[in-house]
CSV table of C-alpha atoms in Angstrom, one decimal:
chain,number,residue,atom,x,y,z
A,1,MET,CA,-37.8,-17.2,-20.1
A,2,SER,CA,-38.3,-20.9,-19.4
A,3,THR,CA,-34.8,-21.7,-20.7
A,4,LEU,CA,-33.5,-19.4,-17.9
A,5,ARG,CA,-35.1,-21.8,-15.4
A,6,SER,CA,-32.8,-24.6,-16.6
A,7,PHE,CA,-30.4,-23.6,-13.9
A,8,GLY,CA,-30.7,-26.6,-11.6
A,9,ASN,CA,-31.4,-25.6,-8.0
A,10,ALA,CA,-29.7,-28.5,-6.4
A,11,ALA,CA,-26.7,-28.5,-8.7
A,12,GLY,CA,-26.3,-24.7,-8.4
A,13,ALA,CA,-26.5,-24.8,-4.7
A,14,ALA,CA,-23.9,-27.5,-4.6
A,15,ALA,CA,-21.6,-25.5,-6.8
A,16,VAL,CA,-22.0,-22.4,-4.8
A,17,LEU,CA,-21.6,-24.3,-1.6
A,18,GLY,CA,-18.5,-26.1,-2.8
A,19,GLY,CA,-16.9,-22.9,-3.9
A,20,LEU,CA,-17.5,-20.9,-0.8
A,21,VAL,CA,-16.8,-23.6,1.8
A,22,LEU,CA,-13.2,-23.7,0.5
A,23,VAL,CA,-12.5,-20.1,1.6
A,24,ALA,CA,-13.3,-20.6,5.2
A,25,SER,CA,-10.1,-19.4,6.8
A,26,PRO,CA,-9.1,-19.6,10.4
A,27,ALA,CA,-6.8,-16.6,9.9
A,28,THR,CA,-9.8,-14.3,9.4
A,29,ALA,CA,-12.0,-15.4,12.3
A,30,ALA,CA,-14.5,-12.6,11.9
A,31,ASP,CA,-18.2,-13.5,12.0
A,32,THR,CA,-18.8,-11.8,8.7
A,33,ALA,CA,-18.0,-12.4,5.0
A,34,THR,CA,-17.4,-10.1,2.2
A,35,VAL,CA,-19.5,-10.8,-0.9
A,36,SER,CA,-19.7,-8.8,-4.2
A,37,VAL,CA,-22.2,-9.6,-6.9
A,38,LEU,CA,-21.6,-9.1,-10.6
A,39,HIS,CA,-24.3,-9.2,-13.2
A,40,GLY,CA,-23.0,-10.7,-16.4
A,41,VAL,CA,-26.2,-12.0,-18.2
A,42,PRO,CA,-26.8,-9.6,-21.1
A,43,ASP,CA,-30.0,-7.8,-21.6
A,44,THR,CA,-31.7,-9.1,-18.4
A,45,PRO,CA,-32.1,-6.7,-15.5
A,46,VAL,CA,-33.0,-8.6,-12.3
A,47,ASP,CA,-33.9,-8.1,-8.7
A,48,VAL,CA,-31.7,-10.2,-6.3
A,49,TYR,CA,-33.3,-11.7,-3.2
A,50,ALA,CA,-31.5,-13.2,-0.2
A,51,ASN,CA,-33.5,-15.3,2.3
A,52,GLY,CA,-36.7,-13.9,0.7
A,53,GLU,CA,-35.7,-10.3,1.2
A,54,ARG,CA,-34.8,-8.0,-1.7
A,55,LEU,CA,-31.0,-7.4,-1.6
A,56,ILE,CA,-30.5,-5.6,-5.0
A,57,ASP,CA,-33.2,-3.8,-6.9
A,58,ASP,CA,-33.2,-3.4,-10.7
A,59,PHE,CA,-29.6,-4.9,-11.0
A,60,GLN,CA,-28.4,-4.0,-14.5
A,61,PRO,CA,-26.1,-6.2,-16.7
A,62,GLY,CA,-22.5,-5.0,-16.6
A,63,THR,CA,-22.8,-3.7,-13.0
A,64,LEU,CA,-21.1,-4.8,-9.9
A,65,THR,CA,-22.1,-4.2,-6.3
A,66,ASP,CA,-19.8,-2.7,-3.8
A,67,PRO,CA,-18.5,-5.3,-1.4
A,68,LEU,CA,-21.3,-6.4,1.0
A,69,THR,CA,-20.4,-7.3,4.5
A,70,LEU,CA,-22.8,-10.2,5.3
A,71,PRO,CA,-23.2,-12.1,8.6
A,72,ALA,CA,-21.8,-15.6,8.0
A,73,GLY,CA,-24.4,-18.2,7.5
A,74,ALA,CA,-26.6,-19.9,4.9
A,75,TYR,CA,-28.4,-17.9,2.2
A,76,ASP,CA,-31.2,-18.7,-0.2
A,77,LEU,CA,-30.4,-16.6,-3.3
A,78,ALA,CA,-32.9,-15.9,-6.1
A,79,LEU,CA,-32.9,-13.7,-9.1
A,80,PHE,CA,-36.2,-12.5,-10.5
A,81,PRO,CA,-36.9,-10.4,-13.6
A,82,ALA,CA,-36.6,-6.8,-12.6
A,83,ASP,CA,-39.9,-5.9,-14.3
A,84,ALA,CA,-42.0,-8.5,-12.4
A,85,PRO,CA,-43.9,-7.4,-9.3
A,86,ASP,CA,-41.6,-7.8,-6.3
A,87,GLY,CA,-41.0,-11.3,-5.1
A,88,SER,CA,-43.6,-12.9,-7.4
A,89,GLY,CA,-43.4,-15.5,-10.1
A,90,GLU,CA,-40.7,-17.9,-11.0
A,91,PRO,CA,-37.0,-17.0,-10.3
A,92,LEU,CA,-34.7,-16.9,-13.3
A,93,LEU,CA,-32.0,-18.3,-11.2
A,94,GLN,CA,-32.0,-19.8,-7.7
A,95,ALA,CA,-29.6,-21.3,-5.3
A,96,ASP,CA,-30.7,-22.4,-1.8
A,97,ASP,CA,-28.6,-22.8,1.4
A,98,VAL,CA,-25.5,-21.1,0.0
A,99,ALA,CA,-22.9,-21.3,2.7
A,100,VAL,CA,-21.2,-18.0,3.3
A,101,PRO,CA,-18.4,-18.8,5.9
A,102,ALA,CA,-16.9,-16.2,8.2
A,103,GLY,CA,-13.8,-14.5,6.7
A,104,ALA,CA,-14.6,-15.3,3.1
A,105,ASN,CA,-14.1,-12.8,0.3
A,106,ALA,CA,-16.1,-13.9,-2.8
A,107,THR,CA,-17.7,-12.6,-5.9
A,108,VAL,CA,-20.9,-14.3,-7.0
A,109,VAL,CA,-21.3,-13.9,-10.8
A,110,ALA,CA,-24.6,-14.3,-12.6
A,111,HIS,CA,-23.5,-15.1,-16.2
A,112,LEU,CA,-23.9,-17.2,-19.2
A,113,SER,CA,-22.3,-20.6,-19.6
A,114,GLU,CA,-20.2,-21.4,-22.6
A,115,THR,CA,-23.4,-22.6,-24.4
A,116,GLY,CA,-25.4,-19.6,-23.4
A,117,SER,CA,-27.6,-20.7,-20.4
A,118,PRO,CA,-27.7,-18.5,-17.3
A,119,THR,CA,-25.8,-19.7,-14.3
A,120,LEU,CA,-24.4,-18.5,-11.0
A,121,THR,CA,-20.7,-19.0,-10.2
A,122,PRO,CA,-19.0,-18.1,-7.0
A,123,PHE,CA,-15.4,-17.1,-7.3
A,124,VAL,CA,-13.0,-16.9,-4.3
A,125,ASN,CA,-11.1,-13.6,-4.3
A,126,ASP,CA,-7.4,-13.8,-3.4
A,127,THR,CA,-6.9,-10.9,-1.0
A,128,SER,CA,-3.4,-11.9,0.2
A,129,ALA,CA,-0.7,-9.3,0.0
A,130,VAL,CA,1.4,-8.8,-3.2
A,131,PRO,CA,5.0,-7.6,-3.1
A,132,ALA,CA,5.5,-3.8,-3.0
A,133,GLY,CA,5.3,-2.3,-6.5
A,134,GLN,CA,3.2,-5.2,-7.8
A,135,ALA,CA,-0.4,-5.9,-8.7
A,136,ARG,CA,-2.4,-9.1,-8.9
A,137,ALA,CA,-4.4,-9.5,-12.2
A,138,THR,CA,-7.0,-12.2,-12.4
A,139,VAL,CA,-8.9,-13.0,-15.6
A,140,ARG,CA,-12.3,-14.8,-15.3
A,141,HIS,CA,-14.1,-16.2,-18.3
A,142,VAL,CA,-17.9,-15.8,-17.8
A,143,ALA,CA,-18.9,-15.3,-21.5
A,144,ALA,CA,-20.9,-17.5,-23.8
A,145,ALA,CA,-17.7,-18.3,-25.7
A,146,PRO,CA,-15.1,-21.1,-26.1
A,147,ALA,CA,-11.6,-20.9,-24.7
A,148,VAL,CA,-9.9,-17.5,-24.9
A,149,ASP,CA,-6.4,-16.1,-24.6
A,150,VAL,CA,-5.7,-12.7,-23.0
A,151,ARG,CA,-3.0,-10.5,-24.5
A,152,ALA,CA,-1.3,-7.6,-22.9
A,153,GLY,CA,0.5,-5.2,-25.4
A,154,GLY,CA,-0.1,-7.9,-28.1
A,155,THR,CA,1.6,-10.7,-26.2
A,156,VAL,CA,-0.4,-13.6,-24.9
A,157,VAL,CA,-0.2,-13.6,-21.1
A,158,VAL,CA,-3.0,-16.0,-20.3
A,159,SER,CA,-3.8,-18.8,-22.6
A,160,ALA,CA,-6.8,-21.0,-23.1
A,161,VAL,CA,-9.1,-20.0,-20.2
A,162,THR,CA,-12.5,-21.7,-20.4
A,163,ASN,CA,-15.9,-20.7,-18.9
A,164,PRO,CA,-16.2,-20.5,-15.9
A,165,ASN,CA,-12.6,-20.5,-14.9
A,166,GLU,CA,-9.9,-18.0,-14.0
A,167,ALA,CA,-6.2,-17.4,-14.3
A,168,THR,CA,-4.1,-15.1,-12.1
A,169,LEU,CA,-0.8,-13.3,-12.6
A,170,THR,CA,1.3,-11.0,-10.4
A,171,VAL,CA,2.7,-8.2,-12.4
A,172,PRO,CA,4.4,-4.8,-12.0
A,173,ALA,CA,1.8,-2.1,-11.3
A,174,GLY,CA,0.8,0.0,-14.2
A,175,THR,CA,-1.7,0.4,-17.0
A,176,VAL,CA,-1.8,-2.4,-19.6
A,177,SER,CA,-3.5,-2.5,-23.0
A,178,ALA,CA,-5.3,-5.8,-23.0
A,179,ASP,CA,-7.5,-7.7,-25.5
A,180,VAL,CA,-9.2,-11.0,-25.5
A,181,VAL,CA,-8.8,-13.4,-28.5
A,182,LEU,CA,-10.2,-16.8,-29.3
A,183,ALA,CA,-7.6,-19.2,-28.0
A,184,GLY,CA,-4.8,-19.8,-30.3
A,185,THR,CA,-5.9,-17.2,-32.9
A,186,ASP,CA,-5.6,-13.5,-33.6
A,187,THR,CA,-9.4,-13.1,-33.7
A,188,VAL,CA,-10.1,-10.3,-31.3
A,189,ALA,CA,-13.3,-10.9,-29.2
A,190,ILE,CA,-12.9,-7.9,-26.8
A,191,GLY,CA,-10.8,-4.8,-26.7
A,192,PRO,CA,-8.1,-3.7,-26.7
A,193,ALA,CA,-8.9,-1.7,-23.5
A,194,ASP,CA,-6.6,0.1,-21.1
A,195,LEU,CA,-6.7,-1.7,-17.7
A,196,PRO,CA,-5.2,0.1,-14.7
A,197,LEU,CA,-3.5,-2.4,-12.5
A,198,ALA,CA,-3.1,-0.3,-9.3
A,199,GLU,CA,-0.2,-1.2,-7.0
A,200,GLY,CA,-1.2,-3.4,-4.1
A,201,THR,CA,-4.6,-4.3,-5.5
A,202,SER,CA,-6.2,-7.4,-6.9
A,203,THR,CA,-7.8,-6.4,-10.2
A,204,VAL,CA,-10.3,-8.9,-11.5
A,205,VAL,CA,-11.2,-8.7,-15.2
A,206,TYR,CA,-14.3,-10.5,-16.3
A,207,ALA,CA,-14.9,-11.3,-20.0
A,208,TRP,CA,-18.7,-11.5,-20.3
A,209,GLY,CA,-21.6,-11.4,-22.8
A,210,SER,CA,-22.5,-13.4,-25.8
A,211,GLN,CA,-22.2,-13.4,-29.6
A,212,GLU,CA,-25.6,-11.9,-30.0
A,213,ALA,CA,-25.4,-9.3,-27.3
A,214,GLY,CA,-21.7,-8.5,-27.7
A,215,TYR,CA,-18.8,-9.2,-25.5
A,216,ASP,CA,-17.4,-6.8,-22.9
A,217,LEU,CA,-15.0,-6.5,-20.0
A,218,ALA,CA,-16.1,-5.9,-16.4
A,219,VAL,CA,-13.5,-4.8,-13.8
A,220,GLN,CA,-13.5,-5.4,-10.0
A,221,THR,CA,-10.7,-3.9,-7.9
A,222,ILE,CA,-10.0,-5.2,-4.5
A,223,SER,CA,-7.6,-2.9,-2.5
A,224,GLY,CA,-5.7,-3.5,0.7
A,225,GLY,CA,-3.2,-6.1,-0.5
A,226,HIS,CA,-0.2,-3.8,-0.6
A,227,SER,CA,3.1,-4.4,1.0
A,228,SER,CA,5.6,-1.8,2.4
A,229,PRO,CA,9.1,-1.3,1.0
A,230,SER,CA,11.6,-3.3,3.0
A,231,GLY,CA,13.5,-0.2,4.0
A,232,VAL,CA,14.9,3.1,2.9
A,233,PRO,CA,18.6,3.3,1.7
A,234,GLY,CA,20.4,6.6,1.8
A,235,GLY,CA,24.0,7.5,1.9
A,236,SER,CA,27.5,6.2,1.1
A,237,ALA,CA,30.0,8.8,2.1
A,238,GLY,CA,29.9,9.1,5.8
A,239,LEU,CA,29.6,12.9,5.8
A,240,ALA,CA,26.8,12.8,8.3
A,241,ASP,CA,28.5,10.2,10.5
A,242,ASP,CA,27.5,11.2,14.0
A,243,SER,CA,30.2,9.1,15.6
A,244,SER,CA,33.1,10.8,13.7
A,245,ALA,CA,33.9,13.0,16.7
A,246,LEU,CA,34.1,10.1,19.1
A,247,PRO,CA,37.8,9.1,18.5
A,248,MET,CA,39.0,12.7,19.0
A,249,VAL,CA,37.0,13.0,22.2
A,250,ALA,CA,38.4,9.7,23.4
A,251,ALA,CA,42.0,10.9,22.6
A,252,LEU,CA,41.5,14.1,24.4
A,253,SER,CA,40.1,12.3,27.4
A,254,VAL,CA,43.1,9.9,27.5
A,255,ALA,CA,45.5,12.7,27.0
A,256,GLY,CA,44.0,14.5,30.0
A,257,LEU,CA,44.3,11.3,32.1
A,258,ALA,CA,48.0,11.0,31.1
A,259,VAL,CA,48.7,14.6,32.1
A,260,ALA,CA,46.9,14.1,35.4
A,261,GLY,CA,48.8,10.9,36.0
A,262,ALA,CA,52.2,12.5,35.2
A,263,GLY,CA,51.4,15.4,37.6
A,264,ALA,CA,50.4,13.0,40.4
A,265,ALA,CA,53.6,11.0,39.9
A,266,ARG,CA,55.7,14.2,40.2
A,267,LEU,CA,53.7,15.3,43.3
A,268,ALA,CA,54.3,11.9,44.9
A,269,ARG,CA,58.1,12.1,44.1
A,270,THR,CA,58.6,15.6,45.5
A,271,ARG,CA,56.7,14.6,48.7
A,272,GLY,CA,58.8,11.5,49.1
B,1,MET,CA,55.0,21.6,43.2
B,2,ARG,CA,52.5,24.0,42.0
B,3,PRO,CA,52.8,23.1,38.2
B,4,ALA,CA,52.5,19.4,39.1
B,5,ALA,CA,49.2,20.0,41.1
B,6,ALA,CA,47.9,22.2,38.3
B,7,SER,CA,48.6,19.5,35.7
B,8,VAL,CA,46.7,17.0,37.8
B,9,VAL,CA,43.7,19.3,38.0
B,10,LEU,CA,43.8,20.3,34.4
B,11,GLY,CA,44.4,16.8,33.2
B,12,LEU,CA,41.4,15.4,35.1
B,13,ALA,CA,39.3,18.3,33.9
B,14,LEU,CA,40.1,17.4,30.3
B,15,ALA,CA,39.6,13.7,30.9
B,16,VAL,CA,36.1,14.3,32.3
B,17,GLY,CA,35.2,17.5,30.4
B,18,ALA,CA,35.8,16.4,26.9
B,19,PRO,CA,33.3,13.5,26.8
B,20,THR,CA,30.9,15.5,28.9
B,21,ALA,CA,31.0,18.4,26.5
B,22,TRP,CA,30.7,16.1,23.5
B,23,VAL,CA,27.6,14.4,24.9
B,24,LEU,CA,26.0,17.7,25.8
B,25,THR,CA,26.6,19.4,22.5
B,26,ARG,CA,25.8,16.7,20.0
B,27,PRO,CA,22.3,16.7,18.6
B,28,GLU,CA,19.7,14.7,20.4
B,29,ALA,CA,18.9,11.4,18.6
B,30,ALA,CA,15.2,12.1,18.9
B,31,ALA,CA,12.8,15.1,19.3
B,32,GLY,CA,9.1,15.3,19.9
B,33,VAL,CA,6.9,12.2,20.1
B,34,PRO,CA,8.2,8.8,18.9
B,35,VAL,CA,7.7,8.2,15.2
B,36,GLU,CA,5.3,5.4,15.7
B,37,GLN,CA,3.1,7.6,17.9
B,38,ALA,CA,3.1,10.3,15.3
B,39,LEU,CA,1.9,7.8,12.7
B,40,PRO,CA,-1.1,6.3,14.5
B,41,ALA,CA,-3.2,3.6,13.0
B,42,PRO,CA,-6.9,4.7,12.5
B,43,ALA,CA,-9.2,3.6,15.3
B,44,PRO,CA,-11.5,0.8,14.1
B,45,GLU,CA,-14.9,2.0,13.1
B,46,ALA,CA,-17.7,1.7,15.6
B,47,GLY,CA,-19.7,-1.5,15.0
B,48,ALA,CA,-17.0,-2.9,12.7
B,49,GLY,CA,-17.4,-6.7,12.4
B,50,ARG,CA,-21.1,-6.5,12.8
B,51,ALA,CA,-23.3,-6.4,9.8
B,52,PRO,CA,-26.9,-5.5,9.3
B,53,ALA,CA,-29.1,-8.4,8.3
B,54,THR,CA,-30.0,-6.8,5.0
B,55,PRO,CA,-27.3,-4.3,4.0
B,56,VAL,CA,-28.0,-1.4,1.7
B,57,VAL,CA,-26.5,-2.4,-1.6
B,58,THR,CA,-25.0,0.0,-4.1
B,59,ALA,CA,-24.0,-1.2,-7.6
B,60,ARG,CA,-21.9,0.6,-10.2
B,61,ASP,CA,-20.9,0.2,-13.8
B,62,ALA,CA,-18.1,-2.3,-14.0
B,63,ALA,CA,-16.7,-1.2,-17.4
B,64,PRO,CA,-12.9,-0.5,-17.3
B,65,ARG,CA,-12.2,3.1,-16.1
B,66,ALA,CA,-9.1,5.3,-16.2
B,67,PRO,CA,-7.4,5.4,-12.9
B,68,ARG,CA,-8.0,8.4,-10.7
B,69,SER,CA,-5.2,10.8,-11.4
B,70,VAL,CA,-3.1,12.1,-8.5
B,71,VAL,CA,-1.3,15.4,-8.5
B,72,PRO,CA,2.3,14.5,-7.5
B,73,PRO,CA,4.5,16.7,-5.2
B,74,VAL,CA,7.4,18.3,-7.1
B,75,ARG,CA,9.3,20.3,-4.5
B,76,VAL,CA,9.9,20.3,-0.7
B,77,SER,CA,11.4,23.0,1.4
B,78,VAL,CA,12.4,23.3,5.0
B,79,PRO,CA,13.6,26.9,5.4
B,80,SER,CA,14.9,26.4,9.0
B,81,LEU,CA,17.3,23.7,7.7
B,82,GLY,CA,18.2,25.3,4.4
B,83,VAL,CA,16.5,22.4,2.5
B,84,ASP,CA,14.9,23.3,-0.9
B,85,ALA,CA,14.9,20.3,-3.2
B,86,PRO,CA,13.1,19.0,-6.3
B,87,VAL,CA,11.0,15.9,-5.8
B,88,ASP,CA,10.7,12.9,-8.2
B,89,ALA,CA,8.0,10.2,-8.1
B,90,VAL,CA,9.8,6.9,-7.3
B,91,GLY,CA,8.8,3.3,-6.8
B,92,ILE,CA,10.5,0.2,-5.6
B,93,ALA,CA,14.2,-0.7,-6.1
B,94,PRO,CA,15.0,-4.3,-7.3
B,95,ASP,CA,16.1,-5.2,-3.7
B,96,GLY,CA,12.6,-4.4,-2.4
B,97,GLN,CA,13.6,-1.1,-0.7
B,98,MET,CA,12.1,2.3,-1.6
B,99,GLU,CA,13.7,3.6,-4.8
B,100,LEU,CA,15.6,6.9,-4.4
B,101,PRO,CA,16.7,9.4,-7.1
B,102,GLN,CA,20.3,8.9,-8.3
B,103,ALA,CA,21.1,12.5,-7.7
B,104,VAL,CA,21.5,13.2,-4.0
B,105,SER,CA,20.3,16.8,-4.6
B,106,ARG,CA,16.8,15.4,-5.4
B,107,VAL,CA,14.3,13.8,-3.1
B,108,GLY,CA,12.0,10.8,-3.9
B,109,TRP,CA,8.3,10.6,-3.3
B,110,TYR,CA,7.0,7.0,-2.8
B,111,ARG,CA,4.3,7.1,-5.6
B,112,PHE,CA,2.5,3.9,-4.5
B,113,GLY,CA,1.7,5.5,-1.2
B,114,PRO,CA,-0.5,8.5,-0.5
B,115,ALA,CA,0.3,12.0,-2.0
B,116,PRO,CA,1.0,14.6,0.7
B,117,GLY,CA,-2.4,15.5,2.2
B,118,ALA,CA,-4.2,12.3,1.4
B,119,ALA,CA,-5.0,9.8,4.2
B,120,GLY,CA,-1.9,8.0,5.5
B,121,SER,CA,1.8,8.8,5.5
B,122,ALA,CA,3.3,10.4,2.4
B,123,VAL,CA,6.9,9.5,2.2
B,124,LEU,CA,9.7,11.8,0.9
B,125,ALA,CA,13.2,10.3,1.1
B,126,GLY,CA,16.7,11.1,-0.2
B,127,HIS,CA,20.3,10.1,0.2
B,128,VAL,CA,22.0,11.9,3.0
B,129,ASP,CA,25.3,12.0,0.9
B,130,ASP,CA,27.2,10.2,-1.8
B,131,GLN,CA,30.8,9.2,-2.2
B,132,GLU,CA,31.1,11.0,-5.5
B,133,GLN,CA,28.4,13.7,-5.3
B,134,GLY,CA,29.0,14.8,-1.7
B,135,PRO,CA,26.3,16.0,0.7
B,136,GLY,CA,22.6,15.3,-0.2
B,137,ALA,CA,19.6,17.5,0.0
B,138,LEU,CA,18.5,16.0,3.3
B,139,LEU,CA,21.9,16.2,5.1
B,140,ARG,CA,20.6,18.4,7.8
B,141,LEU,CA,17.3,16.5,8.4
B,142,ARG,CA,18.9,15.2,11.7
B,143,ASP,CA,18.8,18.8,13.0
B,144,ALA,CA,15.1,19.2,12.5
B,145,ALA,CA,13.3,20.5,15.6
B,146,VAL,CA,9.7,20.1,16.7
B,147,GLY,CA,7.7,23.0,15.3
B,148,ASP,CA,9.9,23.5,12.2
B,149,GLU,CA,7.8,24.3,9.1
B,150,LEU,CA,7.9,22.5,5.8
B,151,THR,CA,6.3,23.4,2.5
B,152,VAL,CA,5.4,20.8,-0.2
B,153,THR,CA,4.5,22.1,-3.7
B,154,ASP,CA,2.6,19.9,-6.1
B,155,ALA,CA,2.7,19.8,-9.9
B,156,ALA,CA,-0.3,22.1,-10.0
B,157,GLY,CA,1.7,24.7,-8.1
B,158,THR,CA,-0.3,24.3,-4.9
B,159,GLY,CA,1.7,24.6,-1.7
B,160,THR,CA,0.8,22.8,1.5
B,161,ARG,CA,2.4,23.6,4.9
B,162,TRP,CA,3.4,21.1,7.5
B,163,ARG,CA,4.9,21.3,11.0
B,164,VAL,CA,7.4,18.8,12.5
B,165,VAL,CA,6.0,16.8,15.4
B,166,SER,CA,8.6,14.0,15.6
B,167,ARG,CA,12.2,13.3,14.8
B,168,GLU,CA,13.9,10.0,15.6
B,169,ALA,CA,17.0,8.0,14.5
B,170,ILE,CA,15.9,4.4,14.1
B,171,THR,CA,18.1,1.4,13.4
B,172,LYS,CA,17.4,0.4,9.8
B,173,GLN,CA,16.5,-3.2,10.8
B,174,SER,CA,13.7,-1.9,13.1
B,175,LEU,CA,12.2,0.8,10.9
B,176,PRO,CA,8.4,0.6,11.4
B,177,VAL,CA,7.8,0.4,7.6
B,178,ASP,CA,4.1,-0.6,8.0
B,179,ARG,CA,3.3,2.7,9.8
B,180,ILE,CA,5.8,4.8,7.8
B,181,PHE,CA,4.2,3.6,4.5
B,182,ALA,CA,0.7,3.4,5.9
B,183,ARG,CA,-2.2,4.2,3.5
B,184,ASP,CA,-4.7,4.9,6.2
B,185,GLY,CA,-4.9,7.2,9.2
B,186,ALA,CA,-4.6,11.0,9.4
B,187,PRO,CA,-2.6,12.7,6.7
B,188,ARG,CA,1.1,12.9,7.6
B,189,LEU,CA,4.3,13.9,5.8
B,190,THR,CA,7.3,11.6,6.6
B,191,LEU,CA,10.8,12.6,5.5
B,192,ILE,CA,13.5,9.9,5.7
B,193,THR,CA,17.2,9.9,5.1
B,194,CYS,CA,20.2,8.1,6.7
B,195,GLY,CA,22.1,8.9,9.9
B,196,GLY,CA,23.7,7.6,13.0
B,197,PRO,CA,27.1,6.0,12.9
B,198,PHE,CA,28.6,5.4,9.4
B,199,LEU,CA,29.6,1.8,9.0
B,200,PRO,CA,32.5,1.9,6.5
B,201,GLU,CA,32.6,-1.9,6.0
B,202,TYR,CA,29.0,-1.7,4.6
B,203,ARG,CA,29.5,1.8,3.0
B,204,SER,CA,26.3,2.6,4.8
B,205,TYR,CA,24.8,4.2,7.8
B,206,ARG,CA,23.3,2.3,10.7
B,207,ASP,CA,20.1,4.3,11.1
B,208,ASN,CA,17.4,6.1,9.3
B,209,VAL,CA,16.6,9.6,10.4
B,210,VAL,CA,12.8,9.9,10.3
B,211,VAL,CA,10.9,13.2,10.6
B,212,VAL,CA,7.1,13.2,10.8
B,213,ALA,CA,5.1,16.4,10.2
B,214,GLU,CA,1.4,17.2,10.5
B,215,PRO,CA,-0.6,19.6,8.3
B,216,VAL,CA,-0.7,23.2,9.4
B,217,ARG,CA,-4.4,24.3,9.4
């Protein structure tokens, strides 16, 4: 397990800090942040500690937490082997003073680097609205593998993504059959798998794992980014026109005035 | 002298009476509570914005899963208005408006929003008429009265009953789309078609007629 400790505390904290500070947004001035945690290190169940308190017990590879609403602030994160007595021993991964700014929405991923060493990477989740009828699809490469392409229905839609980077597309909502291939080749690493891209969501697909443990996909769906249709059309003939009687009513009224005027004129003449 | 006096009286009566009678007999533009009031936003949860220091964490398998299947509505009827129409699942038209079935005898259900009975506003909409096809299924929606009952039947054959709480003619530009297409709040059924004055130069109506119904328990 000593190789797992190769994660540099200072470097890791800086990386996490840098990633999360970017998402501080004045538009969402709540005093909390939304953080999800994905476990993408194969074969290594862990306990996750935040500020010395256990946050997640027996966290299994390939699982994702529900979004956590955390008070904004600085967190010391540490991952211990799940089978060790609670809070004892050396952490597998550790990052101190991780800034979690108010209004942020992020996913912290424990995963392998391209060369296979465990690392923590925070990703900022785009929760902005997508146009009505569309979905946002984000691909994140967190597997111990070189650059990959992502294909949908056999066509490359994302090319040459490297660990630990991401690519995002906005696409019509629906289910796509996707696979992951080594960049520039037809060598399938993962899939194909049916991915539902629900309307109005951000669907984040993680390619994770290693050659030895196998590669897999993990999916995170963030809802609430939907937009409304701009309006409702509905009719071209004028059959339901509720002003169609108006000209006739006006004509009747004018005719009545004319009749009354003529009568009044005659009255005036006969008196005179 | 007499016929002249009579024509003055009759003429004035006609001049005043015709518009008065028209105003009194034409259908009211709205009935019941305003549409926006019938489609309330959910109250914020108590304690929202505050988080416990150490939240309870749940984790789940992140492997790709098939989407939750929804049973779509297939028929809507409003017996008091003589409406009984098949329903098609529809999405978004290229111009960003809600898509509607081509056939005016059919009604569209906005499939990206809730199904009738789920949280939020399930939208059923149809053309009021068409130059070639004539009157549409929802032509008489503007006559809906508070308390009128509707039935929606889903693809599994299950019927749900609804009661009208609101009808309003709203200028298309000011349609409250965020509430009408809301995916949160109490379950509502919202029927929409066109109405108000017909604007021949646009071959279109000025207003949307919006009817909101609540579930009958």
